[in-house]
XYZ file of C-alpha atoms in Angstrom:
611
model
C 20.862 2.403 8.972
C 20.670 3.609 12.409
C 24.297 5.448 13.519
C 26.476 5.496 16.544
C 29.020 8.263 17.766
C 30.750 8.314 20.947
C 33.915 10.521 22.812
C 35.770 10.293 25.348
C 38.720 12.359 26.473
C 39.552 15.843 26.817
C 37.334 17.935 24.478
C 33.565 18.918 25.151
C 31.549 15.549 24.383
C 28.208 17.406 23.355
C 29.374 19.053 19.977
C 31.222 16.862 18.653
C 28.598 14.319 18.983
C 25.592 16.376 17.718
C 28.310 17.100 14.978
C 29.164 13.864 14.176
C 25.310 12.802 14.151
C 25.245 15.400 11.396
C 28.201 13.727 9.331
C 25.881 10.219 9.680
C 22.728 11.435 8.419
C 23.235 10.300 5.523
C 22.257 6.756 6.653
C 18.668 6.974 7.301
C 17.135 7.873 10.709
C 13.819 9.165 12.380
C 14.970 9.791 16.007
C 18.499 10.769 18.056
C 19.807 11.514 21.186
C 22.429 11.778 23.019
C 23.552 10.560 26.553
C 26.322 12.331 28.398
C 27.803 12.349 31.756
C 28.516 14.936 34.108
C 27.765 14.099 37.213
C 24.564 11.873 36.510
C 23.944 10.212 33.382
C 21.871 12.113 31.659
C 19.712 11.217 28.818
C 18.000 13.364 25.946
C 16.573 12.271 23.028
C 13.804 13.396 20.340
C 11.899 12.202 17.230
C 12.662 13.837 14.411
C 15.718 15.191 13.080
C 19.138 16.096 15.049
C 18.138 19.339 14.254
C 15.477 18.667 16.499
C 17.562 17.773 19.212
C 19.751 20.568 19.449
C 16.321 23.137 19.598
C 15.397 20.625 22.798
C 18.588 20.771 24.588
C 19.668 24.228 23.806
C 19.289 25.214 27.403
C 20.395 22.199 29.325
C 23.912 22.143 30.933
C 25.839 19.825 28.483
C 29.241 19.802 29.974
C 30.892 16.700 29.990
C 34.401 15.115 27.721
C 32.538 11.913 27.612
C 28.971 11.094 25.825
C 27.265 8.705 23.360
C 25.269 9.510 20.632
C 22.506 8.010 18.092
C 19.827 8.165 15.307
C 17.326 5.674 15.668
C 16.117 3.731 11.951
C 12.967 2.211 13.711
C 13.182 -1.454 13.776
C 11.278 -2.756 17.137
C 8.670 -0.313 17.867
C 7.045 3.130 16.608
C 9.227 6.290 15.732
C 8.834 8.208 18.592
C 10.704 9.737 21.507
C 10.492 6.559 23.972
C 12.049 4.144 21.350
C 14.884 6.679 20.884
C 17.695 6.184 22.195
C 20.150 6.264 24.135
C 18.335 3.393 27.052
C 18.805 3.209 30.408
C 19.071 0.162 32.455
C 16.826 -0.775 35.431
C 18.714 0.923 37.621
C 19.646 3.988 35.461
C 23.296 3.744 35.809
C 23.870 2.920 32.393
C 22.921 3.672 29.318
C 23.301 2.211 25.860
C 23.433 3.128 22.125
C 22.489 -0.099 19.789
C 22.479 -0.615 16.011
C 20.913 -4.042 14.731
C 18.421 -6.427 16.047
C 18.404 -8.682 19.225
C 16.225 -11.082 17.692
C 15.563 -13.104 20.715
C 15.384 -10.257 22.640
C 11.412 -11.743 23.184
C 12.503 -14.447 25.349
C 14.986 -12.463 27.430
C 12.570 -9.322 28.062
C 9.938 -12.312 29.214
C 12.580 -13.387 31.634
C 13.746 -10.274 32.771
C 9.809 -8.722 33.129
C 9.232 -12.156 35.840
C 12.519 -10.790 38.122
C 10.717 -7.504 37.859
C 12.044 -5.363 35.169
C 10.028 -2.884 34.173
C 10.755 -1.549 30.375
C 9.688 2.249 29.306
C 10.103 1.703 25.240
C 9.154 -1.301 22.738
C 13.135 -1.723 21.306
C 14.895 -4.566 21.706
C 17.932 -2.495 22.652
C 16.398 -1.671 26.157
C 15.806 -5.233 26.464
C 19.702 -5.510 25.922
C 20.891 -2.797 28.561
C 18.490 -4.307 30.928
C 19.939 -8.062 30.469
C 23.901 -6.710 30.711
C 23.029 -5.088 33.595
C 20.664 -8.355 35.225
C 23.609 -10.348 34.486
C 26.709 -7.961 36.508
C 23.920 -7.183 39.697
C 23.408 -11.520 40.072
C 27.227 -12.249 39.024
C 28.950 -9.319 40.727
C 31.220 -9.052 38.215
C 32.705 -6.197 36.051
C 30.786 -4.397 33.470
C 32.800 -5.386 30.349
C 32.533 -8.775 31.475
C 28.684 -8.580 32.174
C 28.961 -7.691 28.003
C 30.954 -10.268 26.778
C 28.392 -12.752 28.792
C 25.516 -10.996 27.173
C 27.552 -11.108 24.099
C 27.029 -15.031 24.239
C 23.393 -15.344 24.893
C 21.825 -12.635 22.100
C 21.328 -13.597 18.649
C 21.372 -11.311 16.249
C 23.139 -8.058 15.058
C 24.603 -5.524 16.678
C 27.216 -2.252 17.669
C 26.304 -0.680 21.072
C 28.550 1.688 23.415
C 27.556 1.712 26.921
C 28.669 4.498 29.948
C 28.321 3.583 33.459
C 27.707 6.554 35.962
C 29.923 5.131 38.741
C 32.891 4.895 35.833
C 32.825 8.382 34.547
C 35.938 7.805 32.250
C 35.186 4.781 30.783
C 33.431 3.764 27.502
C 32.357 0.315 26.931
C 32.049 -0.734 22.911
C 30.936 -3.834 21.254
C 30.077 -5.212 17.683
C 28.763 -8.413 16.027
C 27.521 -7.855 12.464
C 27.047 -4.593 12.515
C 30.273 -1.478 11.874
C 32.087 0.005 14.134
C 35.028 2.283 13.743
C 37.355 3.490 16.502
C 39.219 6.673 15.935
C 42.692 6.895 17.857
C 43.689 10.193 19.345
C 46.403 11.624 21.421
C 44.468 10.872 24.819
C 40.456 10.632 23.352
C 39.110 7.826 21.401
C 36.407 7.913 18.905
C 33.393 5.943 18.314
C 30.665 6.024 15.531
C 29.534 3.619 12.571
C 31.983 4.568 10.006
C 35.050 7.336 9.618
C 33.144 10.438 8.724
C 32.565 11.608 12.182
C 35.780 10.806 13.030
C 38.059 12.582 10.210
C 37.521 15.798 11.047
C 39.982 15.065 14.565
C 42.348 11.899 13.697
C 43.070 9.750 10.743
C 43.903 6.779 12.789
C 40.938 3.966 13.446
C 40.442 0.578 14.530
C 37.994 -1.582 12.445
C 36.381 -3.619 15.253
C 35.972 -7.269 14.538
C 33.060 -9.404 15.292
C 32.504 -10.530 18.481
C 35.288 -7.636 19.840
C 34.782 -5.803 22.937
C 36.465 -2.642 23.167
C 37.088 -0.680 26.206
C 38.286 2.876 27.279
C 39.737 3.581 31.084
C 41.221 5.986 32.001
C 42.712 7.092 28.638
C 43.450 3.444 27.699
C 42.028 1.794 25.294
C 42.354 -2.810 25.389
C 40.443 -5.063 23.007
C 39.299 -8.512 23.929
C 37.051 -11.033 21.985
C 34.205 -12.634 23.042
C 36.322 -15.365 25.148
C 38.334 -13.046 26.925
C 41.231 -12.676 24.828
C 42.998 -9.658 24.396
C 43.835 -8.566 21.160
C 46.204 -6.370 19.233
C 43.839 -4.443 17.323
C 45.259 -2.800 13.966
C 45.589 0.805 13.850
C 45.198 2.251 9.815
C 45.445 5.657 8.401
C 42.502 6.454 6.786
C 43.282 8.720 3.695
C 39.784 10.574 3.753
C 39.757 14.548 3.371
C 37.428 16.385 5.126
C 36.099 18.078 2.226
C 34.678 14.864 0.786
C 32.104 14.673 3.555
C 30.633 17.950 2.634
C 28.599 19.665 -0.222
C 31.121 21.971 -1.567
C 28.955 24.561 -3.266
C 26.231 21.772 -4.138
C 22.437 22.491 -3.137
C 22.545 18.094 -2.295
C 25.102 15.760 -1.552
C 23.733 13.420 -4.655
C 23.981 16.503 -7.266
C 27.653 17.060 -5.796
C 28.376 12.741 -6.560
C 26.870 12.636 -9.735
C 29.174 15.494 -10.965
C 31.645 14.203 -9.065
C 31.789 11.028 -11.726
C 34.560 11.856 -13.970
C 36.795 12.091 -10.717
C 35.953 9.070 -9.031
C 35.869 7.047 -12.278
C 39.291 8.473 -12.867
C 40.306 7.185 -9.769
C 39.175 4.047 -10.186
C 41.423 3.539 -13.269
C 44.350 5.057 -11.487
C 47.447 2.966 -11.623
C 45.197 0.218 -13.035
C 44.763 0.942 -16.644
C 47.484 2.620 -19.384
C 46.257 2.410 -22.854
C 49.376 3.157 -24.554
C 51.507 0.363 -23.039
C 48.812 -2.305 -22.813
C 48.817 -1.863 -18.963
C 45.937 -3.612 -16.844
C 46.395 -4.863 -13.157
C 44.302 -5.054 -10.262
C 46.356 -5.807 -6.823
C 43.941 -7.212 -5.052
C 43.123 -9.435 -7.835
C 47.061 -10.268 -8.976
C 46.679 -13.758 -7.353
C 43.259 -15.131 -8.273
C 43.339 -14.191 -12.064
C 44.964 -17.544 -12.910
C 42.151 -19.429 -10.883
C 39.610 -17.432 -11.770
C 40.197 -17.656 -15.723
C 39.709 -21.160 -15.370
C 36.327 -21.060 -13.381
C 33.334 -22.411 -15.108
C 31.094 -20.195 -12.790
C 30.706 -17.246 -11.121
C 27.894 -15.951 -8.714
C 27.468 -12.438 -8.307
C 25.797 -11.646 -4.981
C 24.468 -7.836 -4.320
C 21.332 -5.650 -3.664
C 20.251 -2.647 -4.990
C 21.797 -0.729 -7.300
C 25.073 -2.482 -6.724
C 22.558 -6.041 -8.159
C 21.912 -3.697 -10.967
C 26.038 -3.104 -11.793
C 26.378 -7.158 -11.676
C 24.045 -7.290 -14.412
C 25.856 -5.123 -16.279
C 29.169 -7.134 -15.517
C 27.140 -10.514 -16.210
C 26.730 -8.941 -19.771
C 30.539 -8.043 -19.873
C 32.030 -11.675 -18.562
C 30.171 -13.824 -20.585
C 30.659 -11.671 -23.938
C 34.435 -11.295 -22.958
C 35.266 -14.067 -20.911
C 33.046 -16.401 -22.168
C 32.342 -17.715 -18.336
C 28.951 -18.743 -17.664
C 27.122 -16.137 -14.675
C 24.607 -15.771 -12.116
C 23.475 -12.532 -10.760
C 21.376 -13.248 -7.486
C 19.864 -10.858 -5.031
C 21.914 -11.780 -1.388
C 18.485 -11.340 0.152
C 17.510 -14.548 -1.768
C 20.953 -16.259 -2.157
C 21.263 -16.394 1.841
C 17.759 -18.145 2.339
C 18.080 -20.803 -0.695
C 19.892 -23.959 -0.772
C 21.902 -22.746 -4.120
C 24.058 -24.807 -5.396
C 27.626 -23.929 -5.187
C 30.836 -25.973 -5.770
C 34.659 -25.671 -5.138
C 36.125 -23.931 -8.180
C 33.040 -21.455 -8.143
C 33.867 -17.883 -7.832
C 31.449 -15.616 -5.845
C 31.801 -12.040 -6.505
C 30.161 -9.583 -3.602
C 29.285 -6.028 -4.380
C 28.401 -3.812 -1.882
C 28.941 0.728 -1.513
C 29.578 0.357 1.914
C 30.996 -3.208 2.883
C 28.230 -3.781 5.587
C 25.685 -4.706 3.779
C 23.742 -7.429 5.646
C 22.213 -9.942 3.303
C 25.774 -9.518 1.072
C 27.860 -10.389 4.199
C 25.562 -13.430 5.151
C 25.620 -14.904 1.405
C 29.331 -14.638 1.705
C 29.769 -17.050 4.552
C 27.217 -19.256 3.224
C 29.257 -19.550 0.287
C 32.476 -19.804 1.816
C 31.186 -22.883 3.748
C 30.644 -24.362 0.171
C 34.267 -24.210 -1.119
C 33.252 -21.312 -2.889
C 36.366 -18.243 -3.879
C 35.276 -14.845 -2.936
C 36.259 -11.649 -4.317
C 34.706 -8.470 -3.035
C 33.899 -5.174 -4.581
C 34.030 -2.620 -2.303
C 34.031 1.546 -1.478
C 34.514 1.642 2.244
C 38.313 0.569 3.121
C 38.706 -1.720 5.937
C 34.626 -2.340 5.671
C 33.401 -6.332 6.790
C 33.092 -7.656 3.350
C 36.668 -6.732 2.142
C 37.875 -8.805 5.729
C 35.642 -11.443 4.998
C 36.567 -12.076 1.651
C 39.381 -13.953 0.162
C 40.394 -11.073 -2.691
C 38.797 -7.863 -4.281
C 39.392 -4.570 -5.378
C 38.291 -1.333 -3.986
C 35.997 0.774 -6.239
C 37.984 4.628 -4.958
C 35.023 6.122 -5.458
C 35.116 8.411 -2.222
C 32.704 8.864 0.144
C 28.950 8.550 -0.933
C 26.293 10.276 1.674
C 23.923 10.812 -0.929
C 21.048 7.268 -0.021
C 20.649 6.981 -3.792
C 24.211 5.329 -5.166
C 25.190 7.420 -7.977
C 28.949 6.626 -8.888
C 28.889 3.647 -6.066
C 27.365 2.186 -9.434
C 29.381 3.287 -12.233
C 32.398 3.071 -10.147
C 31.394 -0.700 -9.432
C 30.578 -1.398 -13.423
C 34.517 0.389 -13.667
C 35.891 -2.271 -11.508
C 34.000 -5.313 -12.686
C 34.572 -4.102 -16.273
C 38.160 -4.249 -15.599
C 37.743 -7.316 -14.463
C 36.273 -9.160 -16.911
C 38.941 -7.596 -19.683
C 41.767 -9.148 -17.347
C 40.286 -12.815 -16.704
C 39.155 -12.464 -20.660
C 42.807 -12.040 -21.944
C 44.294 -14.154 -19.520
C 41.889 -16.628 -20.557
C 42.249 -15.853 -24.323
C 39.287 -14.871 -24.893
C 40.133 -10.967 -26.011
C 42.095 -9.925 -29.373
C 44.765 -7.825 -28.303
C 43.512 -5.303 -30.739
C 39.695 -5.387 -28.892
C 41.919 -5.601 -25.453
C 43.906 -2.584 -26.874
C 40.777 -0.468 -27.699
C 38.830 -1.096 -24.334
C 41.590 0.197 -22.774
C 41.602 2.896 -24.686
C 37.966 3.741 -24.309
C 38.318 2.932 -20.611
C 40.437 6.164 -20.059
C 38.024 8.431 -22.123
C 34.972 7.588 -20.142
C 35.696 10.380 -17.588
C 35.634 13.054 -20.155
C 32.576 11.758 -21.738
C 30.945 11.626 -18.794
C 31.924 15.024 -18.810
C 30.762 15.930 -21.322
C 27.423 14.320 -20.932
C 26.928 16.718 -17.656
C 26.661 19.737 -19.760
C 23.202 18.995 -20.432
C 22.214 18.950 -16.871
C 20.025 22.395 -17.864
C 18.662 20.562 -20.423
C 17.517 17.622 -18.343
C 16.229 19.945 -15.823
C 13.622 21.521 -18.439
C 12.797 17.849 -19.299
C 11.969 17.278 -15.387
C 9.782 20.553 -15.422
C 7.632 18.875 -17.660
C 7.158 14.925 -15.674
C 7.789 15.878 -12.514
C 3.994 15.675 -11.847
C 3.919 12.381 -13.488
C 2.472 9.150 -11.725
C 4.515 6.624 -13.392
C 7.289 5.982 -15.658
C 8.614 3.208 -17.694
C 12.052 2.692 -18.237
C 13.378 0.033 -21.480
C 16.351 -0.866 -22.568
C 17.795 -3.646 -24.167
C 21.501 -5.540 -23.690
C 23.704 -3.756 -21.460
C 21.512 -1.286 -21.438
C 18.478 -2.944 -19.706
C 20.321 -3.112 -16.117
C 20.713 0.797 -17.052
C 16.711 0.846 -17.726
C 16.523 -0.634 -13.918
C 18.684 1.529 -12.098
C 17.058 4.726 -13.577
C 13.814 3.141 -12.860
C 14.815 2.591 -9.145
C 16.647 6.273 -9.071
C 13.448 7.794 -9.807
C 11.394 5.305 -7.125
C 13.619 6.225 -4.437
C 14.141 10.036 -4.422
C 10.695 11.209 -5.917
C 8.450 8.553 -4.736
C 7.193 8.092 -8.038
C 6.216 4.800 -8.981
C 8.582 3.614 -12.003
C 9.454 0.247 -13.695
C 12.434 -0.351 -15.701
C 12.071 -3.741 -18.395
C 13.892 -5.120 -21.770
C 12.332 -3.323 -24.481
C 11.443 -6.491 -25.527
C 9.332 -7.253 -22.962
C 6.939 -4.210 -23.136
C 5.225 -6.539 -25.523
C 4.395 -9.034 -22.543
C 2.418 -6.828 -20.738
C 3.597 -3.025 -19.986
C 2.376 -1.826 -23.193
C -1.006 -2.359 -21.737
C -0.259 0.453 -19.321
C 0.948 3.226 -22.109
C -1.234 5.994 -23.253
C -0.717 9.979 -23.709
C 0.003 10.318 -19.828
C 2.876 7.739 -19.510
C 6.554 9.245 -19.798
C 8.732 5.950 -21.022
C 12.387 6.457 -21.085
C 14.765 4.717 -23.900
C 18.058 4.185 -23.488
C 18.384 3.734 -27.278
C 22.258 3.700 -28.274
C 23.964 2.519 -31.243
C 24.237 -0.814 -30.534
C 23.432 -4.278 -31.498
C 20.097 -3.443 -30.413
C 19.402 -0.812 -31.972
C 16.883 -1.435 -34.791
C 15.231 -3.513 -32.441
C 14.855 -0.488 -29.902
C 13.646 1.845 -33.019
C 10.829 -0.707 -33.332
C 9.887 -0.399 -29.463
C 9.945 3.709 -29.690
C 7.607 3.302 -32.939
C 5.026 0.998 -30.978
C 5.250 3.423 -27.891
C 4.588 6.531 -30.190
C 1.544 4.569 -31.602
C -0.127 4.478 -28.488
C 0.967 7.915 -27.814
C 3.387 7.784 -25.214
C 5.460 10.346 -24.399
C 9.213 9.321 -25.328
C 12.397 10.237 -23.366
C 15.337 9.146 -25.340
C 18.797 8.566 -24.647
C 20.884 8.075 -28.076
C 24.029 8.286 -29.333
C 25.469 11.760 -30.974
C 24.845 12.330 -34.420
C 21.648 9.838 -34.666
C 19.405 11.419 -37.301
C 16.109 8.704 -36.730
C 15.335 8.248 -33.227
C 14.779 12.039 -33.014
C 12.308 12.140 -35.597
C 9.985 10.281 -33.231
C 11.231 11.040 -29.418
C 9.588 13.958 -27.751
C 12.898 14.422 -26.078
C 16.550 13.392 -26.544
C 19.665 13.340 -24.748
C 22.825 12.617 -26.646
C 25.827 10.974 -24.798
C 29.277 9.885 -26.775
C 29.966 7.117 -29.337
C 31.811 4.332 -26.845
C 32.375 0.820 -27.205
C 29.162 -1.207 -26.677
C 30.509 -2.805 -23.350
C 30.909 0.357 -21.993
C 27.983 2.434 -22.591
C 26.268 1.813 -19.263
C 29.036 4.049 -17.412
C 27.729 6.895 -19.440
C 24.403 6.283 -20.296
C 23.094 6.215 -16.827
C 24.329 10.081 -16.203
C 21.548 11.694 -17.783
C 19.116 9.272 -15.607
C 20.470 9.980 -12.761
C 20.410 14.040 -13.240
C 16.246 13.403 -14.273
C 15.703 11.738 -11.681
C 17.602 14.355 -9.297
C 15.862 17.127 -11.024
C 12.371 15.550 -10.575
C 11.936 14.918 -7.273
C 13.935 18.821 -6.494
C 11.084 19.775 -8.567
C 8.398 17.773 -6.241
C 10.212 19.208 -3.032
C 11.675 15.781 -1.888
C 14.522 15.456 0.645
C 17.178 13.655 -1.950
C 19.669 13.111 0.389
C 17.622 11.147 2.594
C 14.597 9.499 1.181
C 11.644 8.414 3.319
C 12.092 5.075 4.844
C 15.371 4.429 3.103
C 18.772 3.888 4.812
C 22.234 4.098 3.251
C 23.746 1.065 4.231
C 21.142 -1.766 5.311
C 22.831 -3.599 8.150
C 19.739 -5.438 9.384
C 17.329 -7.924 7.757
């Protein structure tokens, strides 16, 4: 949601910005612009794409080695290109880039319109540049120190990166709540929301902290907190390769992640997992195993399609581990009174590590007593500092806005999880133990193996992408699969789709079903299975049309199903991790077929760092 790049140093400011704008696409935006300084500060910025941009400032002098840059998710005020940014102050001699929400940026514009202020968009990030500025004009102080006072009196969320015209080689940064990611160079420093603008010209950043200021003179960089402290920020290598950020040969960045599954489940089992010597550690995890084996309770706390891949683990704990669990949207967790005690354990899921409503449930359980453990893609994200353990999911970089194997790399980790807290607990026969473990390092080439049908599912899109609706059932582990592919489908196609237990169609959704409504079984050999056959009979009675995912070598289920898709024999605990491939690819396939942008959705951002 919303992204930030900024440079200063010795290179041309202007590319590598509109470049790095490129890189952050991926997050969801409907306006950029870019601010750069070469002898005034000037400002240009456009709705629409960065595309867009460039055709608008192809013939404007752009020389300058220092410049901020942004796409604007519209929060306060209209997509359009007034509430772009960058935003001047009063005065015009600075100009700010802002992710996140002032949200009492009301009261301050109110004050700020009686001294006179006069305000040319309807953001609250205006309002912001505006009040920095009021405060160093009436305090004659320094501009970072005009920030840090600012800094106290906002509420909300926020990164920003401000340039001053009478400073020309500094860059003031800033962050509460919202990422920001400094990239170290010889000379030149880096801004932007996470690392992929940044790889491509050092591997060395600087996580900001909340309530950080960061700022760049003269080649030097110093950190200070928000009462004047300086700090010693960390510098880590970031092991990212350039080639992860781009399509390699892909027509979309999601078609390139969903095949990219076998590697990045692969990964995730790296060093973790060997079968053959009954090997299974998680680092991160090595000193809470003991405490959490004995916890009565956990809470998982998540949105999205990373909520989805805690249902799946709720399934896998309380079969394994025989601990009691409760899955709850963070959204809903932050604004309840829940009850949490010491000894809980709280695990947070989250693709990115920003995730807004995640990060807030996390402190609101932490101020119960409550252990965290965090699960994790982004390396040095907020959520993995804020919480007490967790393990990373090594999935790679995602740019695709639909998760793909964010999810099954999350159901890897949790998974793995739940077998380590269930043997330590004594729970798991070593013979079960033995065979997940097994099975664990064979889902990569049956996930393989299930992407050989991607032709296949494309012919079965031809024929639904036109549809209206879908319904998606499952039942067991395989009804947070139903959800995801239901959600898959809602977000890159726009078409509207519902995913339920198969039990439940029975309650309600079987009143919708008739000879134009595609419903999707994930019907596996499982426990559930009979029960499933049942549901597929009662859908074919009304004449629905039947999508079926099954299990190799079933003879019955595709004597009814209008179409099937066969994935591997696994153990039952394990079947989501596969059986959500072929979803993903229809739901890929579909909404190529309807002409949609699948990398970046309508109205949908990659990382939700606001409310």
């Amino acid at each position: 949601m919303c992204g930030i790049v900024a440079y200063v140093g010795h290179r041309e400011a202007a590319p590598l910005i509109i470049k790095g704008l490129k890189r952050l696409e991926y997050r969801g935006y409907d306006s950029a612009g870019i601010a750069l300084l070469n002898g005034a500060l000037n400002v240009y910025k456009k709705k629409g794409k960065v595309k867009d941009l460039e055709e608008t400032i192809a013939s404007e002098n752009l020389s300058s080695t220092i410049g901020i840059g942004h796409t604007r998710w519209a929060t306060h005020g209209e997509p359009n290109d007034r509430n772009a940014h960058p935003h001047y102050s009063a005065s015009g001699n600075l100009a700010i880039i802002h992710n996140g929400i002032i949200e009492n940026y009301s009261s301050i514009k109110k004050n700020l319109m009686k001294k006179g202020h006069v305000f040319h968009s309807d953001t609250d990030s205006e309002v912001f540049i505006h009040f920095i500025e009021d405060i160093q004009v009436n305090t004659g102080c320094l501009l970072e120190e005009a920030v840090r006072l600012a800094m106290k009196e906002v509420v909300g969320a926020y990164a920003i990166a401000i340039m001053d015209v009478t400073a020309p080689n500094q860059l003031i940064a800033a962050r509460k709540g919202s990422p920001l990611v400094i990239g170290v160079g010889e000379g030149e420093f880096f801004f932007a929301s996470d690392a992929t603008p940044i790889i491509e010209y050092t591997h060395e950043m600087i996580y900001l902290n909340d309530y950080e200021i960061a700022v760049v003179r003269d080649g030097e960089l110093t950190v200070k907190n928000i009462d004047n402290d300086l700090q010693s920020p960390y510098i880590q290598t970031v092991e990212l390769e350039l080639e992860a950020i781009e399509k390699g040969g892909f027509d979309h960045f999601m078609l390139k992640e969903i095949f990219e599954q076998p590697r990045s489940v692969a990964d995730c089992l790296r060093g973790r997992v060997n079968a053959d010597s009954g090997h299974l550690v998680l680092g991160g995890l090595r000193e809470y195993i003991d405490k959490l084996a004995k916890a009565k309770r956990i809470v998982i706390v998540a949105c999205g399609t990373s909520w989805h891949a805690g249902l799946v683990a709720e399934y896998i704990f309380e079969e394994l581990a025989r601990i009691n669990v409760e899955v709850e949207y963070a959204s809903e967790f932050r604004y309840r009174n829940p009850i949490i005690k010491e000894g809980d354990f709280v695990i947070a899921i989250s693709q990115s590590g920003e995730t807004a409503d995640t990060l807030a449930a996390i402190e609101l359980a932490k101020s119960k007593g409550a252990t965290i453990i965090g699960v994790c893609n982004v390396v040095g994200s907020s959520i993995p500092r804020a919480t007490h353990a967790g393990a990373y999911t090594h999935a790679g970089p995602e740019i695709g806005v639909a998760s793909t194997k964010a999810f099954t790399a999350q159901v890897v980790v949790l998974t793995q999880m739940a077998i380590s807290v269930a043997r330590k607990k004594g729970t798991l026969h070593e013979d079960t133990f033995r065979r997940l473990l097994f099975e664990l390092e064979r889902i990569p080439s049956k996930i393989e193996k299930v992407l050989q049908n991607d032709e296949k599912i494309k012919g079965i899109a031809e024929k639904f992408k036109d549809a209206r609706n879908f319904i998606y059932l499952g039942r067991g582990y395989n009804f947070p699969v139903a959800l995801e592919g239901a959600l898959k489908l809602k977000e890159i196609s726009y078409i509207h789709a519902e995913g339920y237990p198969a039990a439940e169609m029975k309650h309600g959704p079987i009143a919708l079903i008739d000879a134009e409504m595609p419903v999707v079984f994930i019907a596996t050999k499982d426990s559930s299975y009979e029960k499933v056959v049942s549901n597929i009979q009662e859908v074919k009675a009304r004449k629905g049309q039947v999508i079926a995912i099954v299990t190799e070598g079933d003879k019955l289920i595709p004597t009814m199903a209008d179409y099937v898709i066969e994935i591997p024999a696994m153990h039952e605990a394990l079947i989501p991790l596969v059986s959500v491939i072929p979803l993903q690819l229809l739901s890929y396939h579909i909404a190529v077929l309807r002409g949609c942008n699948v990398d970046q959705p309508r109205n949908l951002a990659k990382s939700v760092t606001v409310e």
